[in-house]
């Protein structure tokens, strides 16, 4: 990876963190509709994995709650993310859905869907179609440690393996599913062991090391494109906040958080970049300045956008994008 690509990784991790800091402020001001699920401490997993995809080859990405970074790498704009959280009429969901439920098939991303595990089945369908059409695209999809305990996950993982689908499943082992530690929901140490049961290739990687995550994802994407089938990547990381903004994380020991704070993915990467003389302090400052400037502009834009008109509520919910008149709202029926 050249210097520019490594600074790109830093840019996307910083953008993720600062965007979420601002969302945190908006949440506290009561401006966010719905919950705020942060990826604090997990930015390297989302950014490093998605960076291995190639949209020119039709690659698809389906992020989960903690994967804002992946969505940004795939080309989602900060203003689109703000507008969706603020429930604006001009957001990608047109004010009909919240947080990372953002879809744009042209740019290759399918937004989060809530029932855990089912996102993999959705990507299975997309990739089975791509395979039948002899396309060279690869699908990347994410799942948390808790999500790997669902029946939907096991059914979809088995299907991906048996159909040899060109996929990468990124298993984010952040040690907690809501308040449940992984030790209380599985008798194995590694999520990757679950993939082995289906005959799927797997790797375990330090999820806080963005270069290591990228390396692992690069191998998996290449394998998938070359017809080698799906890979499960277990990224070991830690959720540095509660499940969502309302959860004060009182069930996690302070010492555990202190230990993981020392392994912060952004601080670690900045240190590595300067120690290896890939970048100097002014390069890193420049990245921070670009992020702050972009977020100032994008937040101002999103806040200036209108809310959806109540009479449009029935339109654009299903495939038909027209805006039918609501019965009883300004109509004579
Ligand atoms: C099938 C299903 N069961 C329960 C929920 C409610 N729920 C949403 S997130 C969550 C915890 C997910 O934990 P994990 O998969 O480890 O991901 P993390 O939040 O740690 O990133 C639960 C139980 C759901 N969305 N879908």
Short mmCIF file of C-alpha atoms and ligand atoms in Angstrom, two decimals:
data_model
loop_
_atom_site.label_atom_id
_atom_site.label_comp_id
_atom_site.label_asym_id
_atom_site.label_seq_id
_atom_site.Cartn_x
_atom_site.Cartn_y
_atom_site.Cartn_z
CA UNK A 1 0.00 0.00 0.00
CA UNK A 2 1.35 3.41 -0.91
CA UNK A 3 1.33 6.45 1.35
CA UNK A 4 -1.88 7.84 -0.15
CA UNK A 5 -3.78 4.61 0.40
CA UNK A 6 -2.63 4.42 4.01
CA UNK A 7 -3.67 8.03 4.59
CA UNK A 8 -7.01 7.10 3.00
CA UNK A 9 -7.49 4.42 5.65
CA UNK A 10 -6.71 6.98 8.34
CA UNK A 11 -9.09 9.49 6.74
CA UNK A 12 -12.00 7.03 6.75
CA UNK A 13 -11.37 5.94 10.34
CA UNK A 14 -11.19 9.56 11.52
CA UNK A 15 -14.25 10.47 9.45
CA UNK A 16 -16.20 7.63 11.08
CA UNK A 17 -15.20 8.63 14.59
CA UNK A 18 -15.78 12.37 14.17
CA UNK A 19 -19.08 11.82 12.36
CA UNK A 20 -20.25 9.63 15.23
CA UNK A 21 -19.02 12.23 17.79
CA UNK A 22 -21.24 14.75 16.08
CA UNK A 23 -24.14 12.31 15.98
CA UNK A 24 -23.63 11.83 19.72
CA UNK A 25 -24.05 15.59 20.22
CA UNK A 26 -27.16 15.64 18.03
CA UNK A 27 -28.58 12.71 20.03
CA UNK A 28 -28.03 14.60 23.29
CA UNK A 29 -29.79 17.62 21.75
CA UNK A 30 -32.80 15.40 21.00
CA UNK A 31 -32.43 15.83 17.24
CA UNK A 32 -31.85 12.19 16.26
CA UNK A 33 -34.90 10.10 15.43
CA UNK A 34 -34.37 6.59 16.88
CA UNK A 35 -31.23 5.20 18.48
CA UNK A 36 -27.55 5.87 18.00
CA UNK A 37 -25.36 2.77 17.70
CA UNK A 38 -21.69 3.73 17.70
CA UNK A 39 -18.71 1.85 16.32
CA UNK A 40 -16.23 3.48 18.71
CA UNK A 41 -13.12 1.28 18.86
CA UNK A 42 -14.22 -0.82 15.87
CA UNK A 43 -13.42 1.62 13.07
CA UNK A 44 -10.44 -0.42 11.79
CA UNK A 45 -12.59 -3.52 11.22
CA UNK A 46 -15.17 -1.69 9.12
CA UNK A 47 -12.75 0.50 7.15
CA UNK A 48 -9.98 -2.06 6.56
CA UNK A 49 -12.38 -4.72 5.29
CA UNK A 50 -14.43 -2.54 2.92
CA UNK A 51 -11.26 -1.02 1.49
CA UNK A 52 -10.51 -4.36 -0.20
CA UNK A 53 -13.64 -4.15 -2.38
CA UNK A 54 -13.68 -2.86 -5.93
CA UNK A 55 -16.88 -1.12 -7.02
CA UNK A 56 -15.73 -1.09 -10.65
CA UNK A 57 -16.10 -4.86 -10.62
CA UNK A 58 -19.61 -4.59 -9.20
CA UNK A 59 -18.71 -5.52 -5.63
CA UNK A 60 -21.51 -5.22 -3.08
CA UNK A 61 -21.42 -4.34 0.59
CA UNK A 62 -23.96 -4.88 3.31
CA UNK A 63 -22.94 -3.23 6.57
CA UNK A 64 -24.41 -3.69 10.04
CA UNK A 65 -24.84 -1.32 12.96
CA UNK A 66 -21.11 -0.91 13.69
CA UNK A 67 -20.04 -0.47 10.07
CA UNK A 68 -20.48 3.20 9.31
CA UNK A 69 -16.81 3.16 8.25
CA UNK A 70 -17.50 0.52 5.60
CA UNK A 71 -20.41 2.52 4.22
CA UNK A 72 -18.21 5.63 3.95
CA UNK A 73 -15.48 3.66 2.17
CA UNK A 74 -18.14 2.41 -0.27
CA UNK A 75 -18.98 6.00 -1.16
CA UNK A 76 -21.77 7.08 1.19
CA UNK A 77 -21.41 10.79 1.92
CA UNK A 78 -21.37 12.17 5.46
CA UNK A 79 -24.27 14.46 4.51
CA UNK A 80 -26.37 11.44 3.53
CA UNK A 81 -25.67 9.80 6.87
CA UNK A 82 -26.57 12.96 8.82
CA UNK A 83 -29.74 13.42 6.75
CA UNK A 84 -30.86 9.85 7.43
CA UNK A 85 -30.30 10.17 11.20
CA UNK A 86 -32.15 13.50 11.16
CA UNK A 87 -34.99 11.88 9.18
CA UNK A 88 -34.95 14.36 6.31
CA UNK A 89 -37.05 14.15 3.13
CA UNK A 90 -33.94 14.29 0.94
CA UNK A 91 -32.10 11.46 2.72
CA UNK A 92 -31.61 8.12 0.96
CA UNK A 93 -34.53 6.60 2.90
CA UNK A 94 -36.54 9.81 2.31
CA UNK A 95 -37.23 10.06 6.00
CA UNK A 96 -38.76 6.59 6.12
CA UNK A 97 -36.03 4.76 7.98
CA UNK A 98 -33.26 5.56 10.40
CA UNK A 99 -29.51 5.40 11.07
CA UNK A 100 -27.59 3.06 8.74
CA UNK A 101 -30.62 1.72 6.92
CA UNK A 102 -29.26 3.33 3.77
CA UNK A 103 -29.36 1.60 0.41
CA UNK A 104 -28.02 2.59 -2.99
CA UNK A 105 -27.67 -0.35 -5.34
CA UNK A 106 -25.89 1.80 -7.96
CA UNK A 107 -23.06 2.41 -5.52
CA UNK A 108 -23.18 -1.19 -4.36
CA UNK A 109 -24.50 -0.93 -0.84
CA UNK A 110 -27.50 -2.59 0.73
CA UNK A 111 -28.45 -1.03 4.04
CA UNK A 112 -28.66 -2.75 7.38
CA UNK A 113 -31.75 -4.85 7.99
CA UNK A 114 -32.71 -5.48 11.58
CA UNK A 115 -33.34 -9.24 12.03
CA UNK A 116 -29.81 -10.43 12.79
CA UNK A 117 -28.36 -13.03 10.45
CA UNK A 118 -30.75 -12.39 7.58
CA UNK A 119 -28.42 -9.92 5.90
CA UNK A 120 -26.21 -12.85 4.94
CA UNK A 121 -29.12 -14.60 3.25
CA UNK A 122 -29.85 -11.39 1.30
CA UNK A 123 -26.23 -11.21 0.12
CA UNK A 124 -26.40 -14.92 -0.76
CA UNK A 125 -29.21 -14.14 -3.18
CA UNK A 126 -27.38 -11.20 -4.72
CA UNK A 127 -24.21 -13.24 -5.17
CA UNK A 128 -25.99 -16.33 -6.47
CA UNK A 129 -27.53 -14.10 -9.16
CA UNK A 130 -24.10 -12.59 -9.94
CA UNK A 131 -22.60 -16.08 -10.22
CA UNK A 132 -25.34 -17.31 -12.56
CA UNK A 133 -24.77 -14.21 -14.71
CA UNK A 134 -21.03 -15.02 -14.72
CA UNK A 135 -20.17 -11.66 -13.19
CA UNK A 136 -16.94 -11.21 -11.28
CA UNK A 137 -18.39 -9.34 -8.32
CA UNK A 138 -17.82 -10.12 -4.66
CA UNK A 139 -20.20 -9.49 -1.75
CA UNK A 140 -19.07 -8.44 1.70
CA UNK A 141 -21.46 -8.76 4.59
CA UNK A 142 -21.10 -8.21 8.34
CA UNK A 143 -22.31 -10.04 11.44
CA UNK A 144 -21.74 -9.53 15.19
CA UNK A 145 -20.77 -12.26 17.66
CA UNK A 146 -24.36 -12.38 18.93
CA UNK A 147 -25.69 -12.54 15.39
CA UNK A 148 -23.70 -15.71 14.72
CA UNK A 149 -25.93 -17.51 17.26
CA UNK A 150 -29.08 -17.04 15.20
CA UNK A 151 -30.58 -19.79 13.08
CA UNK A 152 -30.59 -17.38 10.14
CA UNK A 153 -26.80 -17.07 10.31
CA UNK A 154 -26.23 -20.85 10.27
CA UNK A 155 -28.63 -21.46 7.41
CA UNK A 156 -27.13 -18.64 5.35
CA UNK A 157 -23.49 -19.58 6.11
CA UNK A 158 -24.15 -23.16 5.06
CA UNK A 159 -25.84 -22.02 1.86
CA UNK A 160 -22.98 -19.65 0.97
CA UNK A 161 -20.47 -22.47 1.48
CA UNK A 162 -22.35 -25.19 -0.37
CA UNK A 163 -23.05 -22.88 -3.31
CA UNK A 164 -19.42 -21.67 -3.27
CA UNK A 165 -20.61 -18.08 -3.42
CA UNK A 166 -18.12 -15.23 -3.94
CA UNK A 167 -18.53 -13.74 -0.48
CA UNK A 168 -16.68 -12.40 2.52
CA UNK A 169 -18.45 -12.59 5.87
CA UNK A 170 -16.85 -10.29 8.43
CA UNK A 171 -17.58 -11.54 11.95
CA UNK A 172 -17.10 -8.68 14.38
CA UNK A 173 -16.25 -10.22 17.71
CA UNK A 174 -16.56 -7.18 19.98
CA UNK A 175 -17.09 -9.36 23.10
CA UNK A 176 -20.68 -8.29 23.79
CA UNK A 177 -24.11 -8.72 22.25
CA UNK A 178 -26.08 -6.02 24.00
CA UNK A 179 -25.35 -6.96 27.67
CA UNK A 180 -24.39 -10.59 26.97
CA UNK A 181 -20.66 -11.45 26.92
CA UNK A 182 -19.62 -14.01 24.28
CA UNK A 183 -18.70 -16.43 27.10
CA UNK A 184 -22.40 -16.61 28.06
CA UNK A 185 -23.65 -17.52 24.61
CA UNK A 186 -21.12 -19.91 23.10
CA UNK A 187 -18.81 -22.67 24.34
CA UNK A 188 -16.10 -21.96 21.78
CA UNK A 189 -13.44 -19.26 21.85
CA UNK A 190 -13.46 -18.31 18.20
CA UNK A 191 -16.36 -17.39 15.95
CA UNK A 192 -14.22 -18.70 13.10
CA UNK A 193 -14.82 -22.24 14.39
CA UNK A 194 -18.45 -21.86 13.39
CA UNK A 195 -17.43 -21.22 9.78
CA UNK A 196 -15.17 -24.29 9.79
CA UNK A 197 -18.22 -26.44 10.52
CA UNK A 198 -19.57 -25.49 7.10
CA UNK A 199 -16.32 -26.12 5.27
CA UNK A 200 -15.78 -22.42 4.76
CA UNK A 201 -12.32 -20.81 4.66
CA UNK A 202 -11.69 -18.65 7.71
CA UNK A 203 -9.16 -16.30 9.25
CA UNK A 204 -8.81 -14.64 12.64
CA UNK A 205 -7.45 -11.10 12.66
CA UNK A 206 -6.74 -8.30 15.12
CA UNK A 207 -9.76 -6.12 14.40
CA UNK A 208 -8.04 -3.03 15.82
CA UNK A 209 -5.18 -3.21 13.32
CA UNK A 210 -6.46 -1.65 10.11
CA UNK A 211 -3.60 -2.94 7.95
CA UNK A 212 -4.06 -6.49 9.25
CA UNK A 213 -7.82 -6.33 8.60
CA UNK A 214 -7.17 -5.02 5.10
CA UNK A 215 -4.65 -7.82 4.43
CA UNK A 216 -7.10 -10.44 5.54
CA UNK A 217 -9.95 -8.93 3.52
CA UNK A 218 -7.70 -8.60 0.44
CA UNK A 219 -6.95 -12.34 0.56
CA UNK A 220 -10.61 -13.20 1.06
CA UNK A 221 -11.84 -10.93 -1.76
CA UNK A 222 -9.21 -12.34 -4.14
CA UNK A 223 -10.17 -15.89 -3.18
CA UNK A 224 -13.85 -15.18 -3.79
CA UNK A 225 -13.18 -13.51 -7.17
CA UNK A 226 -11.01 -16.43 -8.24
CA UNK A 227 -13.84 -18.89 -7.61
CA UNK A 228 -12.57 -20.07 -4.21
CA UNK A 229 -15.88 -19.42 -2.46
CA UNK A 230 -16.72 -17.62 0.77
CA UNK A 231 -14.40 -16.72 3.64
CA UNK A 232 -15.34 -15.92 7.20
CA UNK A 233 -13.05 -13.34 8.80
CA UNK A 234 -13.24 -13.08 12.56
CA UNK A 235 -12.09 -9.63 13.64
CA UNK A 236 -11.34 -9.52 17.37
CA UNK A 237 -12.17 -6.09 18.70
CA UNK A 238 -14.13 -4.40 21.49
CA UNK A 239 -17.28 -2.32 21.67
CA UNK A 240 -16.12 0.79 23.54
CA UNK A 241 -19.62 2.09 24.25
CA UNK A 242 -22.90 0.56 25.31
CA UNK A 243 -25.10 -1.16 22.76
CA UNK A 244 -26.58 2.23 21.88
CA UNK A 245 -26.47 5.75 23.29
CA UNK A 246 -29.06 4.95 25.98
CA UNK A 247 -26.93 2.14 27.48
CA UNK A 248 -24.27 3.24 30.01
CA UNK A 249 -22.32 -0.04 29.73
CA UNK A 250 -22.26 -0.46 33.52
CA UNK A 251 -21.88 -4.24 33.06
CA UNK A 252 -18.36 -3.93 31.58
CA UNK A 253 -15.40 -3.71 33.98
CA UNK A 254 -13.51 -0.42 33.91
CA UNK A 255 -10.19 -2.32 33.74
CA UNK A 256 -11.33 -4.10 30.57
CA UNK A 257 -12.21 -0.80 28.91
CA UNK A 258 -8.89 0.72 30.06
CA UNK A 259 -6.98 -2.19 28.50
CA UNK A 260 -8.77 -1.87 25.17
CA UNK A 261 -8.44 1.93 25.17
CA UNK A 262 -4.67 1.39 24.98
CA UNK A 263 -5.29 -0.45 21.73
CA UNK A 264 -7.34 2.29 20.11
CA UNK A 265 -7.25 1.59 16.34
CA UNK A 266 -6.76 5.21 15.28
CA UNK A 267 -4.06 6.11 17.82
CA UNK A 268 -2.23 2.84 17.04
CA UNK A 269 -2.33 3.45 13.31
CA UNK A 270 -1.14 7.06 13.60
CA UNK A 271 1.76 5.86 15.75
CA UNK A 272 2.66 3.14 13.22
CA UNK A 273 2.51 5.60 10.31
CA UNK A 274 4.90 8.03 11.97
CA UNK A 275 7.25 5.36 13.36
CA UNK A 276 7.56 3.72 9.96
CA UNK A 277 8.00 7.18 8.44
CA UNK A 278 5.11 6.64 6.05
CA UNK A 279 3.61 9.93 7.22
CA UNK A 280 4.69 12.85 9.36
CA UNK A 281 2.72 14.87 11.92
CA UNK A 282 1.60 17.51 9.36
CA UNK A 283 0.09 14.77 7.13
CA UNK A 284 -1.96 13.53 10.08
CA UNK A 285 -3.02 17.07 11.02
CA UNK A 286 -4.10 17.62 7.42
CA UNK A 287 -6.36 14.54 7.57
CA UNK A 288 -8.01 15.85 10.76
CA UNK A 289 -8.54 19.27 9.18
CA UNK A 290 -10.14 17.76 6.05
CA UNK A 291 -12.49 15.67 8.18
CA UNK A 292 -13.59 18.62 10.34
CA UNK A 293 -14.17 20.87 7.35
CA UNK A 294 -16.17 18.23 5.50
CA UNK A 295 -18.33 17.49 8.55
CA UNK A 296 -19.02 21.21 9.19
CA UNK A 297 -20.31 21.60 5.64
CA UNK A 298 -22.23 18.33 5.52
CA UNK A 299 -23.98 18.79 8.86
CA UNK A 300 -25.02 22.32 7.92
CA UNK A 301 -26.47 20.96 4.66
CA UNK A 302 -28.36 18.12 6.38
CA UNK A 303 -29.83 20.45 9.03
CA UNK A 304 -31.08 22.77 6.30
CA UNK A 305 -33.05 19.96 4.63
CA UNK A 306 -36.86 19.63 5.04
CA UNK A 307 -38.65 16.89 6.93
CA UNK A 308 -40.94 14.65 4.85
CA UNK A 309 -44.44 16.01 4.26
CA UNK A 310 -47.03 14.00 6.27
CA UNK A 311 -49.26 13.56 3.19
CA UNK A 312 -46.39 11.71 1.42
CA UNK A 313 -46.13 9.02 4.09
CA UNK A 314 -47.69 6.24 2.00
CA UNK A 315 -45.41 6.76 -1.01
CA UNK A 316 -42.02 5.22 -1.60
CA UNK A 317 -42.44 2.53 1.04
CA UNK A 318 -42.39 -0.42 -1.35
CA UNK A 319 -40.83 -0.66 -4.82
CA UNK A 320 -43.24 1.85 -6.34
CA UNK A 321 -41.68 5.23 -5.81
CA UNK A 322 -44.78 7.26 -6.64
CA UNK A 323 -46.48 9.34 -4.01
CA UNK A 324 -50.10 8.14 -3.72
CA UNK A 325 -52.54 10.48 -2.04
CA UNK A 326 -53.27 9.34 1.49
CA UNK A 327 -56.93 8.55 2.02
CA UNK A 328 -58.46 11.28 4.09
CA UNK A 329 -55.49 13.61 3.68
CA UNK A 330 -56.44 16.34 1.25
CA UNK A 331 -58.50 13.91 -0.86
CA UNK A 332 -62.21 13.51 -1.35
CA UNK A 333 -62.36 9.69 -1.10
C1 LIG B 1 -32.99 -12.05 15.27
C2 LIG B 1 -32.79 -10.87 16.17
N1 LIG B 1 -32.82 -11.05 17.51
C3 LIG B 1 -32.66 -9.97 18.34
C4 LIG B 1 -32.47 -8.71 17.83
C5 LIG B 1 -32.29 -7.52 18.76
N2 LIG B 1 -30.90 -7.09 18.78
C6 LIG B 1 -30.47 -6.09 17.98
S1 LIG B 1 -28.83 -5.85 18.10
C7 LIG B 1 -28.66 -7.09 19.24
C8 LIG B 1 -27.30 -7.45 19.77
C9 LIG B 1 -26.37 -7.81 18.66
O1 LIG B 1 -25.13 -8.21 19.14
P1 LIG B 1 -23.99 -8.62 18.13
O2 LIG B 1 -24.51 -9.47 17.04
O3 LIG B 1 -22.88 -9.16 18.94
O4 LIG B 1 -23.57 -7.23 17.45
P2 LIG B 1 -23.03 -5.90 18.16
O5 LIG B 1 -24.25 -5.10 18.56
O6 LIG B 1 -22.19 -6.29 19.31
O7 LIG B 1 -22.26 -5.21 17.10
C10 LIG B 1 -29.88 -7.68 19.51
C11 LIG B 1 -30.09 -8.80 20.47
C12 LIG B 1 -32.47 -8.58 16.41
N3 LIG B 1 -32.27 -7.39 15.82
N4 LIG B 1 -32.61 -9.66 15.61
#
